[in-house]
Amino acid sequence: MTLIIIIAVIAVLVLWVISVQNKLVKQDEFCNNAIKQISVQQTSRYDALEQGVQIAREENAIEGENYEKIIGMRRPSASANPTVEEINATESALGGFAARLMAVAEAYPQLKGAEAYQKAMDKYFEYEEVVRVSRMTFNDTVTKYNRDVRSFPGSVVASMLGFPVREYLADRPEKAELPKDLFKK
């Protein structure tokens, strides 16, 4: 009888560990998916900015040397496993890229009024909003995951099976410097 009770307790513990492990794996995959979505949207936002630069070049608002400075940012890669550091670095670089292009638009009113340029910048701001929402989704997903990794009794299983606490995406203070209405007529 005692043996049956011991086996039953062990079986319940094993099933509980498996259940917690499956939950942590699922939440970890949600985090991975959320950060990959941000990476893909960053690439799309870069494409919209690059189109704006091409239009500015066609409007003769950017000379060759300035074009190279503005477009000098390397295309963000939608890597298979982007890290929080890579996402934060790309966000910072994209903000600088956009600020330089906006400075050119301020200096050349004919560029700012060009319909194709307006469309490219509208697309940029659409992607900007998608990235903002994706960043919030990622941080919310990380919160749920971290809560289970850090709270007892899940923390026991997480530490046994090597589930680390995940890092949050940083705030973007430079975003406040990019006025959304800059390109509106």
Short mmCIF file of N, CA and C in Angstrom, two decimals:
data_model
loop_
_atom_site.label_atom_id
_atom_site.label_comp_id
_atom_site.label_asym_id
_atom_site.label_seq_id
_atom_site.Cartn_x
_atom_site.Cartn_y
_atom_site.Cartn_z
N MET A 1 0.83 -1.20 0.00
CA MET A 1 0.00 0.00 0.00
C MET A 1 0.87 1.26 0.00
N THR A 2 1.91 1.29 0.81
CA THR A 2 2.81 2.42 0.88
C THR A 2 3.51 2.62 -0.45
N LEU A 3 3.89 1.54 -1.09
CA LEU A 3 4.54 1.62 -2.40
C LEU A 3 3.62 2.25 -3.44
N ILE A 4 2.37 1.91 -3.41
CA ILE A 4 1.39 2.47 -4.35
C ILE A 4 1.26 3.98 -4.11
N ILE A 5 1.23 4.39 -2.87
CA ILE A 5 1.12 5.82 -2.55
C ILE A 5 2.37 6.56 -3.03
N ILE A 6 3.53 5.99 -2.81
CA ILE A 6 4.78 6.62 -3.25
C ILE A 6 4.80 6.72 -4.77
N ILE A 7 4.42 5.67 -5.46
CA ILE A 7 4.38 5.69 -6.93
C ILE A 7 3.37 6.72 -7.42
N ALA A 8 2.22 6.81 -6.77
CA ALA A 8 1.19 7.79 -7.16
C ALA A 8 1.71 9.21 -6.96
N VAL A 9 2.38 9.48 -5.85
CA VAL A 9 2.93 10.82 -5.59
C VAL A 9 4.00 11.16 -6.63
N ILE A 10 4.87 10.22 -6.92
CA ILE A 10 5.91 10.44 -7.93
C ILE A 10 5.28 10.69 -9.30
N ALA A 11 4.26 9.91 -9.63
CA ALA A 11 3.58 10.09 -10.92
C ALA A 11 2.93 11.47 -11.01
N VAL A 12 2.32 11.92 -9.93
CA VAL A 12 1.69 13.25 -9.92
C VAL A 12 2.76 14.33 -10.07
N LEU A 13 3.88 14.18 -9.37
CA LEU A 13 4.97 15.15 -9.48
C LEU A 13 5.54 15.19 -10.90
N VAL A 14 5.75 14.03 -11.50
CA VAL A 14 6.27 13.97 -12.87
C VAL A 14 5.30 14.64 -13.83
N LEU A 15 4.02 14.35 -13.69
CA LEU A 15 3.01 14.98 -14.56
C LEU A 15 2.99 16.49 -14.35
N TRP A 16 3.12 16.93 -13.11
CA TRP A 16 3.14 18.37 -12.83
C TRP A 16 4.36 19.03 -13.48
N VAL A 17 5.55 18.41 -13.35
CA VAL A 17 6.77 18.95 -13.95
C VAL A 17 6.59 19.03 -15.47
N ILE A 18 6.04 18.00 -16.07
CA ILE A 18 5.81 18.00 -17.53
C ILE A 18 4.85 19.12 -17.90
N SER A 19 3.81 19.29 -17.12
CA SER A 19 2.83 20.35 -17.39
C SER A 19 3.47 21.74 -17.32
N VAL A 20 4.26 21.98 -16.28
CA VAL A 20 4.93 23.28 -16.13
C VAL A 20 5.94 23.49 -17.26
N GLN A 21 6.68 22.45 -17.60
CA GLN A 21 7.67 22.55 -18.69
C GLN A 21 6.98 22.88 -20.01
N ASN A 22 5.87 22.24 -20.29
CA ASN A 22 5.14 22.52 -21.53
C ASN A 22 4.63 23.96 -21.55
N LYS A 23 4.16 24.44 -20.42
CA LYS A 23 3.68 25.82 -20.33
C LYS A 23 4.82 26.80 -20.57
N LEU A 24 5.98 26.55 -19.97
CA LEU A 24 7.13 27.43 -20.17
C LEU A 24 7.62 27.40 -21.61
N VAL A 25 7.63 26.24 -22.23
CA VAL A 25 8.03 26.14 -23.64
C VAL A 25 7.07 26.95 -24.51
N LYS A 26 5.79 26.83 -24.26
CA LYS A 26 4.80 27.58 -25.03
C LYS A 26 5.00 29.08 -24.88
N GLN A 27 5.20 29.53 -23.66
CA GLN A 27 5.41 30.96 -23.42
C GLN A 27 6.72 31.45 -24.02
N ASP A 28 7.76 30.63 -23.97
CA ASP A 28 9.05 30.97 -24.57
C ASP A 28 8.89 31.13 -26.08
N GLU A 29 8.13 30.25 -26.70
CA GLU A 29 7.89 30.34 -28.14
C GLU A 29 7.07 31.59 -28.49
N PHE A 30 6.12 31.96 -27.64
CA PHE A 30 5.38 33.21 -27.86
C PHE A 30 6.34 34.40 -27.84
N CYS A 31 7.29 34.39 -26.90
CA CYS A 31 8.29 35.46 -26.83
C CYS A 31 9.14 35.48 -28.10
N ASN A 32 9.60 34.31 -28.54
CA ASN A 32 10.41 34.23 -29.77
C ASN A 32 9.64 34.75 -30.97
N ASN A 33 8.38 34.36 -31.09
CA ASN A 33 7.56 34.82 -32.20
C ASN A 33 7.37 36.33 -32.16
N ALA A 34 7.11 36.87 -30.98
CA ALA A 34 6.86 38.31 -30.85
C ALA A 34 8.09 39.12 -31.27
N ILE A 35 9.28 38.68 -30.88
CA ILE A 35 10.47 39.44 -31.24
C ILE A 35 10.78 39.30 -32.73
N LYS A 36 10.48 38.15 -33.32
CA LYS A 36 10.68 37.97 -34.76
C LYS A 36 9.74 38.88 -35.55
N GLN A 37 8.53 39.07 -35.06
CA GLN A 37 7.58 39.96 -35.73
C GLN A 37 8.12 41.39 -35.75
N ILE A 38 8.73 41.81 -34.66
CA ILE A 38 9.31 43.16 -34.60
C ILE A 38 10.42 43.28 -35.64
N SER A 39 11.26 42.28 -35.72
CA SER A 39 12.38 42.30 -36.67
C SER A 39 11.87 42.43 -38.11
N VAL A 40 10.84 41.70 -38.45
CA VAL A 40 10.27 41.77 -39.80
C VAL A 40 9.70 43.16 -40.07
N GLN A 41 9.00 43.73 -39.10
CA GLN A 41 8.40 45.06 -39.27
C GLN A 41 9.48 46.14 -39.35
N GLN A 42 10.58 45.96 -38.65
CA GLN A 42 11.67 46.93 -38.75
C GLN A 42 12.23 46.95 -40.18
N THR A 43 12.34 45.79 -40.78
CA THR A 43 12.82 45.72 -42.16
C THR A 43 11.86 46.43 -43.10
N SER A 44 10.57 46.25 -42.90
CA SER A 44 9.58 46.93 -43.73
C SER A 44 9.63 48.44 -43.54
N ARG A 45 9.84 48.87 -42.31
CA ARG A 45 9.94 50.31 -42.03
C ARG A 45 11.19 50.88 -42.69
N TYR A 46 12.29 50.15 -42.66
CA TYR A 46 13.52 50.56 -43.34
C TYR A 46 13.25 50.71 -44.83
N ASP A 47 12.54 49.76 -45.42
CA ASP A 47 12.22 49.83 -46.85
C ASP A 47 11.45 51.11 -47.19
N ALA A 48 10.50 51.48 -46.33
CA ALA A 48 9.73 52.71 -46.56
C ALA A 48 10.64 53.94 -46.48
N LEU A 49 11.56 53.94 -45.52
CA LEU A 49 12.50 55.06 -45.42
C LEU A 49 13.43 55.10 -46.63
N GLU A 50 13.87 53.94 -47.05
CA GLU A 50 14.76 53.88 -48.21
C GLU A 50 14.04 54.40 -49.46
N GLN A 51 12.75 54.09 -49.58
CA GLN A 51 11.97 54.62 -50.69
C GLN A 51 11.88 56.14 -50.61
N GLY A 52 11.71 56.67 -49.39
CA GLY A 52 11.68 58.12 -49.21
C GLY A 52 13.00 58.76 -49.63
N VAL A 53 14.10 58.10 -49.32
CA VAL A 53 15.43 58.61 -49.71
C VAL A 53 15.57 58.58 -51.23
N GLN A 54 15.11 57.52 -51.86
CA GLN A 54 15.19 57.44 -53.32
C GLN A 54 14.38 58.57 -53.98
N ILE A 55 13.21 58.82 -53.44
CA ILE A 55 12.38 59.91 -53.97
C ILE A 55 13.07 61.25 -53.75
N ALA A 56 13.66 61.44 -52.59
CA ALA A 56 14.39 62.68 -52.32
C ALA A 56 15.55 62.84 -53.29
N ARG A 57 16.19 61.77 -53.60
CA ARG A 57 17.30 61.82 -54.55
C ARG A 57 16.80 62.20 -55.95
N GLU A 58 15.66 61.63 -56.33
CA GLU A 58 15.07 61.95 -57.63
C GLU A 58 14.63 63.41 -57.70
N GLU A 59 14.23 63.96 -56.57
CA GLU A 59 13.80 65.37 -56.51
C GLU A 59 15.00 66.31 -56.38
N ASN A 60 16.21 65.76 -56.45
CA ASN A 60 17.46 66.51 -56.30
C ASN A 60 17.57 67.21 -54.95
N ALA A 61 16.92 66.65 -53.94
CA ALA A 61 17.01 67.21 -52.60
C ALA A 61 18.20 66.63 -51.85
N ILE A 62 18.75 65.56 -52.36
CA ILE A 62 19.89 64.92 -51.71
C ILE A 62 20.99 64.74 -52.74
N GLU A 63 22.14 65.30 -52.45
CA GLU A 63 23.30 65.10 -53.32
C GLU A 63 23.88 63.72 -53.00
N GLY A 64 24.75 63.25 -53.87
CA GLY A 64 25.33 61.91 -53.72
C GLY A 64 25.96 61.66 -52.37
N GLU A 65 26.73 62.61 -51.86
CA GLU A 65 27.42 62.42 -50.58
C GLU A 65 26.42 62.32 -49.43
N ASN A 66 25.44 63.20 -49.42
CA ASN A 66 24.42 63.16 -48.37
C ASN A 66 23.58 61.90 -48.48
N TYR A 67 23.33 61.47 -49.71
CA TYR A 67 22.59 60.24 -49.92
C TYR A 67 23.30 59.08 -49.25
N GLU A 68 24.62 59.01 -49.44
CA GLU A 68 25.39 57.92 -48.85
C GLU A 68 25.36 57.99 -47.33
N LYS A 69 25.37 59.19 -46.76
CA LYS A 69 25.30 59.33 -45.30
C LYS A 69 23.95 58.85 -44.77
N ILE A 70 22.89 59.25 -45.46
CA ILE A 70 21.55 58.88 -45.00
C ILE A 70 21.31 57.39 -45.18
N ILE A 71 21.64 56.86 -46.32
CA ILE A 71 21.35 55.47 -46.62
C ILE A 71 22.43 54.55 -46.03
N GLY A 72 23.43 55.15 -45.38
CA GLY A 72 24.54 54.38 -44.83
C GLY A 72 24.16 53.31 -43.83
N MET A 73 22.98 53.41 -43.27
CA MET A 73 22.56 52.37 -42.34
C MET A 73 22.37 51.06 -43.08
N ARG A 74 22.89 50.01 -42.50
CA ARG A 74 22.74 48.70 -43.09
C ARG A 74 21.30 48.23 -42.94
N ARG A 75 20.78 47.56 -43.95
CA ARG A 75 19.42 47.02 -43.89
C ARG A 75 19.30 46.10 -42.69
N PRO A 76 18.26 46.32 -41.87
CA PRO A 76 18.08 45.40 -40.74
C PRO A 76 17.77 44.00 -41.27
N SER A 77 18.33 43.02 -40.63
CA SER A 77 18.07 41.66 -41.08
C SER A 77 16.96 41.07 -40.23
N ALA A 78 16.05 40.39 -40.89
CA ALA A 78 15.01 39.66 -40.18
C ALA A 78 15.60 38.30 -39.84
N SER A 79 16.55 38.30 -38.90
CA SER A 79 17.26 37.07 -38.59
C SER A 79 16.33 36.05 -37.94
N ALA A 80 16.75 34.81 -38.00
CA ALA A 80 15.94 33.73 -37.47
C ALA A 80 15.75 33.86 -35.96
N ASN A 81 16.76 34.38 -35.28
CA ASN A 81 16.69 34.51 -33.83
C ASN A 81 17.20 35.88 -33.38
N PRO A 82 16.43 36.94 -33.64
CA PRO A 82 16.89 38.26 -33.22
C PRO A 82 16.94 38.35 -31.70
N THR A 83 17.88 39.13 -31.21
CA THR A 83 18.01 39.34 -29.77
C THR A 83 17.43 40.70 -29.40
N VAL A 84 17.20 40.88 -28.12
CA VAL A 84 16.71 42.17 -27.63
C VAL A 84 17.71 43.27 -27.97
N GLU A 85 19.01 42.97 -27.84
CA GLU A 85 20.04 43.96 -28.15
C GLU A 85 19.99 44.36 -29.62
N GLU A 86 19.82 43.39 -30.51
CA GLU A 86 19.74 43.69 -31.95
C GLU A 86 18.51 44.54 -32.27
N ILE A 87 17.39 44.21 -31.67
CA ILE A 87 16.15 44.98 -31.90
C ILE A 87 16.34 46.41 -31.39
N ASN A 88 16.90 46.57 -30.20
CA ASN A 88 17.11 47.92 -29.65
C ASN A 88 18.09 48.71 -30.52
N ALA A 89 19.16 48.07 -30.98
CA ALA A 89 20.15 48.76 -31.83
C ALA A 89 19.52 49.18 -33.15
N THR A 90 18.71 48.32 -33.74
CA THR A 90 18.04 48.65 -35.00
C THR A 90 17.07 49.80 -34.80
N GLU A 91 16.34 49.79 -33.69
CA GLU A 91 15.41 50.89 -33.40
C GLU A 91 16.14 52.22 -33.31
N SER A 92 17.27 52.21 -32.65
CA SER A 92 18.05 53.44 -32.50
C SER A 92 18.56 53.92 -33.87
N ALA A 93 19.07 52.99 -34.66
CA ALA A 93 19.59 53.35 -35.98
C ALA A 93 18.46 53.84 -36.90
N LEU A 94 17.31 53.19 -36.86
CA LEU A 94 16.18 53.63 -37.69
C LEU A 94 15.72 55.03 -37.30
N GLY A 95 15.74 55.32 -36.00
CA GLY A 95 15.36 56.67 -35.54
C GLY A 95 16.31 57.72 -36.09
N GLY A 96 17.60 57.42 -36.09
CA GLY A 96 18.59 58.36 -36.65
C GLY A 96 18.44 58.51 -38.14
N PHE A 97 18.17 57.41 -38.82
CA PHE A 97 17.96 57.39 -40.27
C PHE A 97 16.76 58.28 -40.62
N ALA A 98 15.66 58.09 -39.89
CA ALA A 98 14.45 58.88 -40.14
C ALA A 98 14.68 60.35 -39.86
N ALA A 99 15.40 60.66 -38.78
CA ALA A 99 15.65 62.06 -38.41
C ALA A 99 16.46 62.76 -39.50
N ARG A 100 17.46 62.07 -40.06
CA ARG A 100 18.27 62.68 -41.13
C ARG A 100 17.41 62.94 -42.37
N LEU A 101 16.55 61.99 -42.70
CA LEU A 101 15.69 62.18 -43.86
C LEU A 101 14.70 63.32 -43.63
N MET A 102 14.17 63.43 -42.43
CA MET A 102 13.24 64.50 -42.12
C MET A 102 13.92 65.86 -42.16
N ALA A 103 15.18 65.91 -41.77
CA ALA A 103 15.93 67.17 -41.85
C ALA A 103 16.08 67.61 -43.30
N VAL A 104 16.30 66.65 -44.20
CA VAL A 104 16.39 66.95 -45.63
C VAL A 104 15.04 67.48 -46.12
N ALA A 105 13.95 66.84 -45.69
CA ALA A 105 12.62 67.28 -46.12
C ALA A 105 12.32 68.70 -45.65
N GLU A 106 12.77 69.06 -44.48
CA GLU A 106 12.58 70.43 -43.98
C GLU A 106 13.33 71.44 -44.83
N ALA A 107 14.49 71.04 -45.31
CA ALA A 107 15.32 71.94 -46.10
C ALA A 107 14.82 72.07 -47.54
N TYR A 108 14.03 71.13 -48.01
CA TYR A 108 13.54 71.12 -49.39
C TYR A 108 12.01 70.99 -49.40
N PRO A 109 11.31 72.11 -49.34
CA PRO A 109 9.84 72.09 -49.28
C PRO A 109 9.19 71.37 -50.47
N GLN A 110 9.83 71.42 -51.67
CA GLN A 110 9.25 70.73 -52.81
C GLN A 110 9.24 69.22 -52.58
N LEU A 111 10.22 68.73 -51.86
CA LEU A 111 10.27 67.31 -51.53
C LEU A 111 9.15 66.96 -50.55
N LYS A 112 9.01 67.78 -49.54
CA LYS A 112 8.00 67.55 -48.52
C LYS A 112 6.60 67.53 -49.13
N GLY A 113 6.40 68.29 -50.20
CA GLY A 113 5.09 68.34 -50.85
C GLY A 113 4.89 67.29 -51.93
N ALA A 114 5.92 66.56 -52.30
CA ALA A 114 5.80 65.55 -53.36
C ALA A 114 4.91 64.40 -52.88
N GLU A 115 3.95 64.04 -53.73
CA GLU A 115 2.98 63.00 -53.37
C GLU A 115 3.65 61.65 -53.10
N ALA A 116 4.60 61.28 -53.93
CA ALA A 116 5.27 59.99 -53.74
C ALA A 116 6.02 59.97 -52.41
N TYR A 117 6.63 61.09 -52.07
CA TYR A 117 7.35 61.19 -50.80
C TYR A 117 6.37 61.09 -49.64
N GLN A 118 5.24 61.77 -49.76
CA GLN A 118 4.20 61.71 -48.73
C GLN A 118 3.75 60.26 -48.51
N LYS A 119 3.53 59.54 -49.61
CA LYS A 119 3.09 58.15 -49.50
C LYS A 119 4.15 57.29 -48.82
N ALA A 120 5.41 57.50 -49.17
CA ALA A 120 6.49 56.73 -48.53
C ALA A 120 6.54 57.01 -47.04
N MET A 121 6.40 58.27 -46.66
CA MET A 121 6.45 58.62 -45.25
C MET A 121 5.20 58.14 -44.51
N ASP A 122 4.05 58.18 -45.17
CA ASP A 122 2.84 57.62 -44.55
C ASP A 122 3.03 56.14 -44.27
N LYS A 123 3.63 55.43 -45.22
CA LYS A 123 3.91 54.01 -45.05
C LYS A 123 4.89 53.81 -43.87
N TYR A 124 5.89 54.67 -43.82
CA TYR A 124 6.84 54.60 -42.71
C TYR A 124 6.11 54.71 -41.37
N PHE A 125 5.22 55.69 -41.25
CA PHE A 125 4.52 55.89 -39.98
C PHE A 125 3.55 54.75 -39.68
N GLU A 126 2.99 54.12 -40.72
CA GLU A 126 2.17 52.93 -40.50
C GLU A 126 3.02 51.82 -39.88
N TYR A 127 4.19 51.58 -40.46
CA TYR A 127 5.08 50.56 -39.91
C TYR A 127 5.57 50.95 -38.52
N GLU A 128 5.77 52.22 -38.30
CA GLU A 128 6.19 52.71 -36.99
C GLU A 128 5.16 52.31 -35.94
N GLU A 129 3.90 52.47 -36.26
CA GLU A 129 2.82 52.12 -35.33
C GLU A 129 2.78 50.60 -35.11
N VAL A 130 2.95 49.84 -36.17
CA VAL A 130 2.95 48.37 -36.04
C VAL A 130 4.10 47.93 -35.14
N VAL A 131 5.26 48.52 -35.32
CA VAL A 131 6.41 48.17 -34.48
C VAL A 131 6.12 48.56 -33.03
N ARG A 132 5.52 49.71 -32.81
CA ARG A 132 5.20 50.14 -31.44
C ARG A 132 4.28 49.13 -30.76
N VAL A 133 3.25 48.71 -31.46
CA VAL A 133 2.31 47.73 -30.90
C VAL A 133 3.02 46.38 -30.70
N SER A 134 3.86 46.00 -31.65
CA SER A 134 4.59 44.73 -31.53
C SER A 134 5.54 44.75 -30.35
N ARG A 135 6.16 45.90 -30.09
CA ARG A 135 7.06 46.02 -28.94
C ARG A 135 6.27 45.87 -27.63
N MET A 136 5.09 46.47 -27.57
CA MET A 136 4.26 46.32 -26.37
C MET A 136 3.83 44.87 -26.20
N THR A 137 3.46 44.22 -27.29
CA THR A 137 3.07 42.81 -27.24
C THR A 137 4.22 41.95 -26.75
N PHE A 138 5.42 42.22 -27.26
CA PHE A 138 6.58 41.45 -26.82
C PHE A 138 6.80 41.62 -25.32
N ASN A 139 6.80 42.86 -24.85
CA ASN A 139 7.04 43.09 -23.42
C ASN A 139 5.94 42.47 -22.55
N ASP A 140 4.69 42.49 -23.02
CA ASP A 140 3.61 41.83 -22.28
C ASP A 140 3.83 40.32 -22.24
N THR A 141 4.25 39.75 -23.36
CA THR A 141 4.51 38.31 -23.44
C THR A 141 5.67 37.92 -22.52
N VAL A 142 6.70 38.75 -22.50
CA VAL A 142 7.85 38.50 -21.62
C VAL A 142 7.41 38.59 -20.16
N THR A 143 6.53 39.52 -19.83
CA THR A 143 6.04 39.64 -18.46
C THR A 143 5.36 38.35 -18.01
N LYS A 144 4.51 37.81 -18.85
CA LYS A 144 3.81 36.55 -18.51
C LYS A 144 4.81 35.42 -18.34
N TYR A 145 5.74 35.32 -19.25
CA TYR A 145 6.76 34.27 -19.18
C TYR A 145 7.60 34.43 -17.92
N ASN A 146 8.13 35.64 -17.68
CA ASN A 146 8.98 35.88 -16.52
C ASN A 146 8.24 35.63 -15.20
N ARG A 147 6.96 35.95 -15.18
CA ARG A 147 6.17 35.71 -13.97
C ARG A 147 6.18 34.22 -13.63
N ASP A 148 6.01 33.37 -14.62
CA ASP A 148 6.01 31.93 -14.37
C ASP A 148 7.42 31.40 -14.07
N VAL A 149 8.43 31.98 -14.70
CA VAL A 149 9.81 31.53 -14.45
C VAL A 149 10.26 31.92 -13.04
N ARG A 150 9.79 33.05 -12.56
CA ARG A 150 10.29 33.57 -11.29
C ARG A 150 9.43 33.19 -10.09
N SER A 151 8.17 32.80 -10.29
CA SER A 151 7.30 32.54 -9.14
C SER A 151 7.33 31.05 -8.77
N PHE A 152 7.18 30.82 -7.48
CA PHE A 152 7.17 29.46 -6.96
C PHE A 152 5.79 28.86 -7.19
N PRO A 153 5.67 27.64 -7.54
CA PRO A 153 6.66 26.58 -7.66
C PRO A 153 7.23 26.43 -9.07
N GLY A 154 6.72 27.21 -10.01
CA GLY A 154 7.24 27.12 -11.39
C GLY A 154 8.72 27.44 -11.48
N SER A 155 9.21 28.30 -10.58
CA SER A 155 10.63 28.67 -10.61
C SER A 155 11.53 27.46 -10.37
N VAL A 156 11.05 26.50 -9.62
CA VAL A 156 11.83 25.29 -9.38
C VAL A 156 12.03 24.52 -10.69
N VAL A 157 10.95 24.33 -11.41
CA VAL A 157 11.02 23.61 -12.69
C VAL A 157 11.83 24.43 -13.69
N ALA A 158 11.61 25.74 -13.73
CA ALA A 158 12.33 26.61 -14.68
C ALA A 158 13.82 26.54 -14.44
N SER A 159 14.25 26.59 -13.19
CA SER A 159 15.69 26.53 -12.92
C SER A 159 16.25 25.15 -13.21
N MET A 160 15.49 24.10 -12.92
CA MET A 160 15.95 22.73 -13.21
C MET A 160 16.13 22.51 -14.71
N LEU A 161 15.24 23.08 -15.49
CA LEU A 161 15.25 22.83 -16.94
C LEU A 161 15.91 23.95 -17.75
N GLY A 162 16.46 24.96 -17.08
CA GLY A 162 17.24 25.99 -17.75
C GLY A 162 16.43 27.06 -18.48
N PHE A 163 15.29 27.44 -17.95
CA PHE A 163 14.50 28.53 -18.53
C PHE A 163 14.92 29.84 -17.87
N PRO A 164 15.66 30.71 -18.58
CA PRO A 164 16.13 31.96 -17.96
C PRO A 164 15.05 33.04 -17.98
N VAL A 165 15.22 34.03 -17.14
CA VAL A 165 14.38 35.23 -17.19
C VAL A 165 14.75 35.97 -18.47
N ARG A 166 13.75 36.44 -19.19
CA ARG A 166 14.00 37.13 -20.46
C ARG A 166 14.08 38.64 -20.25
N GLU A 167 14.80 39.29 -21.15
CA GLU A 167 15.01 40.73 -21.10
C GLU A 167 13.88 41.46 -21.84
N TYR A 168 13.52 42.63 -21.33
CA TYR A 168 12.50 43.47 -21.96
C TYR A 168 13.15 44.37 -23.00
N LEU A 169 12.35 44.83 -23.96
CA LEU A 169 12.83 45.83 -24.91
C LEU A 169 12.89 47.18 -24.21
N ALA A 170 13.88 47.96 -24.56
CA ALA A 170 14.09 49.27 -23.94
C ALA A 170 13.07 50.28 -24.47
N ASP A 171 12.81 51.29 -23.64
CA ASP A 171 12.00 52.42 -24.10
C ASP A 171 12.77 53.16 -25.17
N ARG A 172 12.07 53.89 -26.00
CA ARG A 172 12.71 54.63 -27.08
C ARG A 172 12.53 56.12 -26.88
N PRO A 173 13.38 56.75 -26.08
CA PRO A 173 13.21 58.19 -25.84
C PRO A 173 13.41 59.02 -27.11
N GLU A 174 14.22 58.54 -28.05
CA GLU A 174 14.44 59.32 -29.28
C GLU A 174 13.18 59.39 -30.14
N LYS A 175 12.23 58.48 -29.94
CA LYS A 175 10.99 58.48 -30.70
C LYS A 175 10.21 59.76 -30.47
N ALA A 176 10.29 60.30 -29.29
CA ALA A 176 9.57 61.53 -28.97
C ALA A 176 10.05 62.70 -29.82
N GLU A 177 11.24 62.59 -30.38
CA GLU A 177 11.80 63.68 -31.17
C GLU A 177 11.32 63.67 -32.62
N LEU A 178 10.59 62.65 -33.05
CA LEU A 178 10.14 62.56 -34.43
C LEU A 178 8.67 62.98 -34.51
N PRO A 179 8.40 64.21 -34.91
CA PRO A 179 7.01 64.67 -34.97
C PRO A 179 6.26 63.99 -36.11
N LYS A 180 5.14 63.37 -35.79
CA LYS A 180 4.36 62.60 -36.76
C LYS A 180 3.74 63.52 -37.84
N ASP A 181 3.39 64.72 -37.47
CA ASP A 181 2.72 65.61 -38.41
C ASP A 181 3.68 66.37 -39.32
N LEU A 182 4.95 66.04 -39.27
CA LEU A 182 5.96 66.73 -40.07
C LEU A 182 5.65 66.65 -41.56
N PHE A 183 5.06 65.56 -42.01
CA PHE A 183 4.85 65.35 -43.44
C PHE A 183 3.42 65.66 -43.88
N LYS A 184 2.60 66.10 -42.99
CA LYS A 184 1.21 66.41 -43.35
C LYS A 184 1.16 67.77 -44.02
N LYS A 185 0.30 67.89 -44.98
CA LYS A 185 0.17 69.15 -45.72
C LYS A 185 -0.64 70.16 -44.95
#
